[in-house]
Short mmCIF file of C-alpha atoms (C1' of nucleotides) in Angstrom, two decimals:
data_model
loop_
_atom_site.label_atom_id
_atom_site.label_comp_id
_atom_site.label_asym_id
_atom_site.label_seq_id
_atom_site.Cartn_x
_atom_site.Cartn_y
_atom_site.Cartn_z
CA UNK A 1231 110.93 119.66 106.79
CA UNK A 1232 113.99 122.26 106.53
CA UNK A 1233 115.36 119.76 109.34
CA UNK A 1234 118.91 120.23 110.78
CA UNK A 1235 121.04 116.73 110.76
CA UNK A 1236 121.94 115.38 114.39
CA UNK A 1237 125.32 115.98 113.87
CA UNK A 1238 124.58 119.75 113.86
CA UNK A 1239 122.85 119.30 116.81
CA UNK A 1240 125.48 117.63 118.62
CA UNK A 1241 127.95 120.20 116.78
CA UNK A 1242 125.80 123.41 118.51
CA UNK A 1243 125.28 121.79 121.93
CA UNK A 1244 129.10 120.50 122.23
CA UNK A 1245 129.79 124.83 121.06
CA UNK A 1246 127.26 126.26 123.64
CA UNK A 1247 128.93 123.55 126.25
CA UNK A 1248 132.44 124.45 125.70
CA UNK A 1249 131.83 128.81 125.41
CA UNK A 1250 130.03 128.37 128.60
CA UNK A 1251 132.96 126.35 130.65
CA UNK A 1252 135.55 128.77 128.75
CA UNK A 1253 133.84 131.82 129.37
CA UNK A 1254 131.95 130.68 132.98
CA UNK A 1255 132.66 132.16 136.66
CA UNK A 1256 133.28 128.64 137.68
CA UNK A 1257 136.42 127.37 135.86
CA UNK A 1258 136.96 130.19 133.02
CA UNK A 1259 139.39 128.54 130.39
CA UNK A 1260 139.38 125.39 131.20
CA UNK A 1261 139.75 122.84 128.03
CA UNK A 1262 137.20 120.38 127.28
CA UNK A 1263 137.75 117.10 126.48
CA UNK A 1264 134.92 114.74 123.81
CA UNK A 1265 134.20 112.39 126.58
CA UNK A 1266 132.97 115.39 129.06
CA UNK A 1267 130.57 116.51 126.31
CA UNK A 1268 129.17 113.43 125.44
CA UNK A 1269 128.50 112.27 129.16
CA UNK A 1270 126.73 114.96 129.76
CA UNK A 1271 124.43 115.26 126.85
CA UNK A 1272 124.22 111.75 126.10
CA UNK A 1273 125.73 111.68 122.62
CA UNK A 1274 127.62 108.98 121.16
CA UNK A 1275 131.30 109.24 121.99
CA UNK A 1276 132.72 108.30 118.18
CA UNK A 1277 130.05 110.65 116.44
CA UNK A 1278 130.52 113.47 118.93
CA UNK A 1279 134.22 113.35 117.65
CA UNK A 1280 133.94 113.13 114.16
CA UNK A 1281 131.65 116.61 114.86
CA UNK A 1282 134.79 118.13 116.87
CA UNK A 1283 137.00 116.85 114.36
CA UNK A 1284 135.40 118.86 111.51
CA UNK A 1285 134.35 121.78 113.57
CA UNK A 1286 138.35 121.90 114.30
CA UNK A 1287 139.15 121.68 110.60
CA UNK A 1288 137.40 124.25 109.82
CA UNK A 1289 138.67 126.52 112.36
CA UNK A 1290 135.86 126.76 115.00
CA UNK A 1291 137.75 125.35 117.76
CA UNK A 1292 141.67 124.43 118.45
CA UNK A 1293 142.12 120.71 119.15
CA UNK A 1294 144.99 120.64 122.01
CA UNK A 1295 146.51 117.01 121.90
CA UNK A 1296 147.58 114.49 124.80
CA UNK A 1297 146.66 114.07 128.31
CA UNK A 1298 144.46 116.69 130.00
CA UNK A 1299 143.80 117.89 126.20
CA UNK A 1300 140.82 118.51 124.70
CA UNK A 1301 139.09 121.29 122.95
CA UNK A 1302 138.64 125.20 123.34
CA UNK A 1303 136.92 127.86 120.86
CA UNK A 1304 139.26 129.55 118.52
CA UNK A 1305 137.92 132.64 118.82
CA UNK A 1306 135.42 134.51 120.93
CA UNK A 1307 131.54 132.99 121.34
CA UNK A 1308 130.46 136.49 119.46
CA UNK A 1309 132.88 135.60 115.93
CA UNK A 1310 130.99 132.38 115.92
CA UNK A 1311 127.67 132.70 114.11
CA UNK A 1312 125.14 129.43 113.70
CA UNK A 1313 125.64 129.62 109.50
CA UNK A 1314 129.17 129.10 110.27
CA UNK A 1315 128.66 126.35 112.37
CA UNK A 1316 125.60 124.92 109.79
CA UNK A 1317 128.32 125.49 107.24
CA UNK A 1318 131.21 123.55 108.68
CA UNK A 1319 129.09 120.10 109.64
CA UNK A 1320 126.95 120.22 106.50
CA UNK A 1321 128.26 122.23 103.76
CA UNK A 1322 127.73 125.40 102.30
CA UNK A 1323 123.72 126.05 102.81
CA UNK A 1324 121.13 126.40 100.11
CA UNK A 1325 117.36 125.79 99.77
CA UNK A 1326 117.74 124.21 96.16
CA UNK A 1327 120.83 122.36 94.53
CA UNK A 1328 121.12 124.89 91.66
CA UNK A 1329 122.37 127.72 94.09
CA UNK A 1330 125.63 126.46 94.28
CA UNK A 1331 126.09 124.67 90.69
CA UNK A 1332 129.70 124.50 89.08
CA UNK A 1333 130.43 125.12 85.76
CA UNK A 1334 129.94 122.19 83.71
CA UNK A 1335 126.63 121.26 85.73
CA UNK A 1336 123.03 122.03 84.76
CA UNK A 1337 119.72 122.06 85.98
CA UNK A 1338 117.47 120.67 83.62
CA UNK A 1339 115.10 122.56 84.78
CA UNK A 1340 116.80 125.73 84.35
CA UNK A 1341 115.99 127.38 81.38
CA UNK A 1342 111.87 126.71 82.20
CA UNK A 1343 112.71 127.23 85.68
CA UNK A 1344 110.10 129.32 86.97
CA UNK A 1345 110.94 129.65 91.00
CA UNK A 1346 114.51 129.89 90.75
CA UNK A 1347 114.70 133.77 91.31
CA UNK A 1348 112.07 134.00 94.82
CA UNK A 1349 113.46 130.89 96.57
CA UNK A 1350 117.22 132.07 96.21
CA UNK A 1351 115.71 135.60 97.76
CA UNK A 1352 113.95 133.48 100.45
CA UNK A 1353 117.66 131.20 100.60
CA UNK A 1354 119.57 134.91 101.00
CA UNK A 1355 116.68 135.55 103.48
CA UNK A 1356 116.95 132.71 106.51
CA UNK A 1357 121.12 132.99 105.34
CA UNK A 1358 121.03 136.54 106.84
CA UNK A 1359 118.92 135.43 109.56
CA UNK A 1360 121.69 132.15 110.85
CA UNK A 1361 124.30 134.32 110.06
CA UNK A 1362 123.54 137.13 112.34
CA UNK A 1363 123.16 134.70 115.68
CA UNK A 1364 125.97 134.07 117.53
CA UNK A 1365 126.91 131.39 119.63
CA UNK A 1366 127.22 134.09 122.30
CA UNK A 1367 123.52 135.04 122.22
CA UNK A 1368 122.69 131.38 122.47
CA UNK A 1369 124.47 131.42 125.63
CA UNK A 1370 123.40 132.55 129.58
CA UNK A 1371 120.24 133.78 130.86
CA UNK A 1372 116.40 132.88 130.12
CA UNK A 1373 115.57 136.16 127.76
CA UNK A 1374 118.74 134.64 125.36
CA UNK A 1375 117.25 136.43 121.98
CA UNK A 1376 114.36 138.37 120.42
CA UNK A 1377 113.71 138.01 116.71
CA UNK A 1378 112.02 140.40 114.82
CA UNK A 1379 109.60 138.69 112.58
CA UNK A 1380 110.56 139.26 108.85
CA UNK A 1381 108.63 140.59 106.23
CA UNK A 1382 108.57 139.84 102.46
CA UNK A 1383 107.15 142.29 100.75
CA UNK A 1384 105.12 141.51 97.29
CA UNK A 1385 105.31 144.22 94.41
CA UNK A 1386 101.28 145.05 94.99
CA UNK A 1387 101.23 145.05 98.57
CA UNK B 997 122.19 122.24 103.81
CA UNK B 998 118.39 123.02 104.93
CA UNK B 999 117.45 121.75 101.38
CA UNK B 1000 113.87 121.34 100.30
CA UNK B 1001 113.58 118.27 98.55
CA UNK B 1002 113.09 117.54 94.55
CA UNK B 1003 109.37 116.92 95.31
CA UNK B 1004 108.90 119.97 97.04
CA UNK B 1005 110.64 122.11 93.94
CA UNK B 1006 108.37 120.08 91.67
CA UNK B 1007 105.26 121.37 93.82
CA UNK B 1008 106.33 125.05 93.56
CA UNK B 1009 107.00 124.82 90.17
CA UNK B 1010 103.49 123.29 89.15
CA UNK B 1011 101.70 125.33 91.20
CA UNK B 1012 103.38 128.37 89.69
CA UNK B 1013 102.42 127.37 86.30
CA UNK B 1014 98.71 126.44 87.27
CA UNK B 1015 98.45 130.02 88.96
CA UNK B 1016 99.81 131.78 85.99
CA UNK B 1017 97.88 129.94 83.35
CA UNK B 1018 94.90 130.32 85.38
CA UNK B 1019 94.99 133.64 86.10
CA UNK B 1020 97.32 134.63 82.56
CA UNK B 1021 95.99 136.76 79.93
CA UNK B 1022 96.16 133.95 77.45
CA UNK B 1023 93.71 131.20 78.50
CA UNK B 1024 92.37 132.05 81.62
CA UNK B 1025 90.18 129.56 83.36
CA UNK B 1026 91.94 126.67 81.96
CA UNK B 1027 92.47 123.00 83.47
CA UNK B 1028 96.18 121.78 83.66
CA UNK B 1029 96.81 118.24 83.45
CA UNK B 1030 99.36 116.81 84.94
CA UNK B 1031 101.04 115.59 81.43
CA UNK B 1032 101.55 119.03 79.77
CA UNK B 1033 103.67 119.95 83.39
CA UNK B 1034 105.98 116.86 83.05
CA UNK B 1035 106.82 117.59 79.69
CA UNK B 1036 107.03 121.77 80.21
CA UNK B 1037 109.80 121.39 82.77
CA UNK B 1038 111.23 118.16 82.01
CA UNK B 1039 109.84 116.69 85.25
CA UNK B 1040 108.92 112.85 85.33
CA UNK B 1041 105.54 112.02 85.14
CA UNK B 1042 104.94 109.91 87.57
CA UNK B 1043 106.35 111.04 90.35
CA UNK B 1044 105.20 114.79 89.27
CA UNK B 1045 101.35 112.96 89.64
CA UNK B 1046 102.12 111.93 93.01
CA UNK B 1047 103.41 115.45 93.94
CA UNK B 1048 100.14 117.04 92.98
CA UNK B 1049 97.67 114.27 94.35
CA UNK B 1050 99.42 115.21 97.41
CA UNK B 1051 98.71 119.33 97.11
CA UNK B 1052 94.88 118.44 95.70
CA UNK B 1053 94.93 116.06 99.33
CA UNK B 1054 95.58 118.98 101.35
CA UNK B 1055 93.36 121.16 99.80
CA UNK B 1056 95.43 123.27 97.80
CA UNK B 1057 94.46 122.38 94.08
CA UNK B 1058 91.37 120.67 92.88
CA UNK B 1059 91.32 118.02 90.62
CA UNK B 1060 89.04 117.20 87.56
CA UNK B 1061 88.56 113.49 86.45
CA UNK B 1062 88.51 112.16 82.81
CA UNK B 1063 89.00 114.00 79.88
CA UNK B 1064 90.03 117.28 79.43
CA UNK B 1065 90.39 117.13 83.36
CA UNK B 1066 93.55 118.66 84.87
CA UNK B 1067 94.20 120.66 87.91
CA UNK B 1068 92.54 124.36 89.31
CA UNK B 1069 94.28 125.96 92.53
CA UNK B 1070 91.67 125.27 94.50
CA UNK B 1071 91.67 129.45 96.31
CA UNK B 1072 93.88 132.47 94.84
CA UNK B 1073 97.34 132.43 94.47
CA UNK B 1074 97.67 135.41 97.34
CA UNK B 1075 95.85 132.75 99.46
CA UNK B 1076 98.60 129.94 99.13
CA UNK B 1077 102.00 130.46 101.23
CA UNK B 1078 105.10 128.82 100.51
CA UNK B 1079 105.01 127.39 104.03
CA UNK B 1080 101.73 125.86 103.26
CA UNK B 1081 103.13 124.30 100.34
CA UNK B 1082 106.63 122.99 101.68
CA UNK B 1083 104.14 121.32 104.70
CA UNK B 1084 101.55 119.58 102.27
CA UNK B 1085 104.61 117.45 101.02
CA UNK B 1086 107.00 117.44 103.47
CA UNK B 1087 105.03 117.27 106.78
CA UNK B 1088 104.90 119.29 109.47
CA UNK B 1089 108.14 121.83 109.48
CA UNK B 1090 110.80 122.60 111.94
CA UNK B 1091 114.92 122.32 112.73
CA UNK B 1092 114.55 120.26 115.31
CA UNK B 1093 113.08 116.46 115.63
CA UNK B 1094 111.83 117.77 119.65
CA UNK B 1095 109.66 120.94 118.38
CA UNK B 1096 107.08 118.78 117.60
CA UNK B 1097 107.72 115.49 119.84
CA UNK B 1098 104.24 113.86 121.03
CA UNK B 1099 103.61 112.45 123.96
CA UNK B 1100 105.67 109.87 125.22
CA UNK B 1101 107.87 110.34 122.99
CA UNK B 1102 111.32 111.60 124.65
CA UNK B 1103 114.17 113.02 123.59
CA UNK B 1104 117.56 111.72 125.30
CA UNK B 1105 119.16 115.09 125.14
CA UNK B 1106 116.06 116.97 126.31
CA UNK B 1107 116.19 117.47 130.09
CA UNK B 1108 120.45 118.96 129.29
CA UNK B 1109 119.51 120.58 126.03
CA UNK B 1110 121.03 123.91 126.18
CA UNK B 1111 119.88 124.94 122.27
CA UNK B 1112 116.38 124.29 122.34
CA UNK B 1113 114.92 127.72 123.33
CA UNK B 1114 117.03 129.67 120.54
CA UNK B 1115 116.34 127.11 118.06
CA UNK B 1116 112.85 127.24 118.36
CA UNK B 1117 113.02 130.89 118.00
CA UNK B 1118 115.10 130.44 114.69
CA UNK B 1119 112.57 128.13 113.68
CA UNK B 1120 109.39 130.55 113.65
CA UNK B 1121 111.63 133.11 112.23
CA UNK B 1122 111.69 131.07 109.28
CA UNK B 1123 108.30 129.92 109.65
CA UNK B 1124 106.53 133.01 109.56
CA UNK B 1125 109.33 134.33 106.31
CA UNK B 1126 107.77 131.23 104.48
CA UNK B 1127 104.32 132.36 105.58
CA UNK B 1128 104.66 135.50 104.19
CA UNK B 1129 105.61 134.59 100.88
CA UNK B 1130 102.84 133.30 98.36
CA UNK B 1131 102.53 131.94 95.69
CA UNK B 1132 101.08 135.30 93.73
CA UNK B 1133 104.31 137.10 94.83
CA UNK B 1134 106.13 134.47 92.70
CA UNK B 1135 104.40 135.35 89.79
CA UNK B 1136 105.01 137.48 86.74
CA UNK B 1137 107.06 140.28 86.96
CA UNK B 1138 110.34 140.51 87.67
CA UNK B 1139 110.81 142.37 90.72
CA UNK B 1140 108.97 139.44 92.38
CA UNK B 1141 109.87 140.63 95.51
CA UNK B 1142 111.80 142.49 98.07
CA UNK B 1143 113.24 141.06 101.32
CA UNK B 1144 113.81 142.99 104.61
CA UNK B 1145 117.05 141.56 106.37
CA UNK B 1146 115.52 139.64 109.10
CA UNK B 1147 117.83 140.94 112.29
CA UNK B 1148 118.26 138.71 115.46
CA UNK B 1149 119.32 141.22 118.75
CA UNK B 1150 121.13 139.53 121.64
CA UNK B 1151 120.32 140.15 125.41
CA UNK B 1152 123.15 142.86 124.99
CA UNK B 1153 123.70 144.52 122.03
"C1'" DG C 1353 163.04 106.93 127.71
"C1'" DT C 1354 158.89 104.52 128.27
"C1'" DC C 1355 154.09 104.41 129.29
"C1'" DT C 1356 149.59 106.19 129.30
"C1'" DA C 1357 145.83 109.05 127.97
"C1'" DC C 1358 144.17 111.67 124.78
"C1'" DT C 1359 143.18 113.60 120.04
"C1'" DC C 1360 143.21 112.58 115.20
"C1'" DC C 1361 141.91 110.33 110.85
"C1'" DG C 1362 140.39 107.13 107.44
"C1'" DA C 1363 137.46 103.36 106.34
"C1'" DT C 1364 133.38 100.87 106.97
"C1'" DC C 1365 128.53 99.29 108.09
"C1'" DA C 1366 123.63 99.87 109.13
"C1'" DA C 1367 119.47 102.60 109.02
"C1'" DA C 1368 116.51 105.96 107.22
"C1'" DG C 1369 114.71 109.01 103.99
"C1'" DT C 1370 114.04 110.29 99.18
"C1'" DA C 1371 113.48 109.59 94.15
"C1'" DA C 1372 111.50 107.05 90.83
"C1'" DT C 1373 108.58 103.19 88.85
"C1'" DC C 1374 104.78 99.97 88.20
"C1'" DG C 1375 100.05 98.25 87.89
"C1'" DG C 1376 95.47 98.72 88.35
"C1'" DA C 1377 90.90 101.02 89.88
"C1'" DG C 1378 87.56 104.60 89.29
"C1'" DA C 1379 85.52 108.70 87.06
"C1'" DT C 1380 84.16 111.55 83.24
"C1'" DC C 1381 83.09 112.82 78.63
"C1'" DA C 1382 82.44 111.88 73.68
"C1'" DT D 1392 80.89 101.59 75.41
"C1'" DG D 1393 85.46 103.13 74.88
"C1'" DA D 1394 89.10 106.38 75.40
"C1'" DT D 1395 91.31 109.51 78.44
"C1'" DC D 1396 92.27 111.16 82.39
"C1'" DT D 1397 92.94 111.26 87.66
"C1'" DC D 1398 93.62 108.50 91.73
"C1'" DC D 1399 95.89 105.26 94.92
"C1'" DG D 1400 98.65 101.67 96.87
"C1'" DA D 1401 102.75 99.00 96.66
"C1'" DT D 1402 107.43 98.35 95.35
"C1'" DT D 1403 112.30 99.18 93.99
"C1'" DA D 1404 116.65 101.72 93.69
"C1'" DC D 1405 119.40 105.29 95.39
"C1'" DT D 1406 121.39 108.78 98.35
"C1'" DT D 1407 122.13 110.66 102.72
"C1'" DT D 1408 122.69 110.25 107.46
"C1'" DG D 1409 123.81 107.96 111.83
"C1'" DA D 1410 126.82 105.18 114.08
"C1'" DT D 1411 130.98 102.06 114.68
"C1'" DC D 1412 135.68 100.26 114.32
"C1'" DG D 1413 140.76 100.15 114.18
"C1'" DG D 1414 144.90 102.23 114.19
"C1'" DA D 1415 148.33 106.29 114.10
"C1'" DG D 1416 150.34 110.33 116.20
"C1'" DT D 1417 151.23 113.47 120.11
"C1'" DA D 1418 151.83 115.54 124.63
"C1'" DG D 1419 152.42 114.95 129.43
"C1'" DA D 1420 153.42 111.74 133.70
"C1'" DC D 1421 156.44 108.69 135.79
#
DNA sequence: GTCTACTCCGATCAAAGTAATCGGAGATCA
DNA sequence: TGATCTCCGATTACTTTGATCGGAGTAGAC
């Protein structure tokens, strides 16, 4: 399924929300507060803040306390690339579990394994791919992004 | 995390050993069973049996009955596609539960989503990178293959 | 200075999806 | 006919994810 989880969702529909406010004609800079976002895309109030919460931690967006506080990006909608967004809600990103293993930890499978090689190319692959879309090119008018399709190219081809 | 699940590595890995049996130098023409997989890459029976009833089910392998029966790839290994692979066990692919909602079916978010153009745009990129990988290219040598950095252009770059 | 509204954080519970197991039926070949 | 294999449905345990709750800390309003 390759799915994304709901709270990444929520995470890149609360970004997109809050760069267009910040960065809008209407009220440029304004700071967003959880119950805003979650009104108006219908996500639960306590899960939409435990997604703001980490997206803060990890230094997405600044959290400004008290009344009339809320949220606003930390830096600009361009520095702010979908990996790094996948990355903060889910964890660092990997089509199998033995492209991250520790030390200590093996893959039974490893020595035999014959598939590790091609799926950590295809892994690098769609990693280059989330990594070079910004929030900003998610954001505005109809045309938003092109992709070129991408190629994998077998030794006999 | 986008991670395939254990099934899905099982598949790839007993298909890649049917295709390079098959077509290998050693024994060519052979019939795999499903035993002498389990026990190659440490994989437990069972549930490896129910991994590859579910490829011969969508047409990918063949299967022989009784003795000396087994497993053929049912076309060539330049004919099967990761993508088709990943779908015969875990369904139908895609980020998002809404790119393939069915009729009736509704999601909340939907009529304020602001992230499902780009998404689905993400989404074939991947798509058609799985697509274009096959099984043959993950045979043999060790090259394997060669990946062109996919490259996503905003509306003003 | 107190009160209020908000973010922050940890802990917890329910639901869903995945991994693994079991038992038996049917087919093929010796 | 019997042994060996695939096939198939049902079931159990486990992990992840989705969602909820309660309380603590902080900044601004009065």
């Amino acid at each position: 399924m390759l799915k994304i989880s709901k709270k990444t969702d929520y995470a890149l529909m609360a970004l997109q929300h809050i760069a267009s406010v910040q960065f809008g004609d209407v009220t440029p800079g304004r700071v967003i507060n959880t119950k805003e976002i979650a009104e108006e895309y219908h996500i639960p109030l306590e899960l939409l803040a435990k997604v703001l919460q980490a997206l803060s931690k990890s230094g997405l967006i600044e959290s400004h306390n008290g009344p009339k506080g809320g949220y606003l990006l930390a830096r600009s909608a361009e520095q702010i690339t979908i990996a790094q967004i996948l990355e903060s809600i889910e964890g660092p990103l990997g089509l199998t579990d033995c492209s991250h293993e520790k030390d200590g930890e093996f893959c039974m499978q490893r020595e035999h394994c014959n598939i590790r090689t091609p799926l950590l190319k295809v892994q690098d692959s769609i990693y280059q791919l989330l990594n070079s879309m910004t929030l900003h090119n998610m954001m505005g008018g109809t045309p938003l992004i092109t992709i070129q399709s991408p190629s994998v190219q077998g030794v006999d081809r």
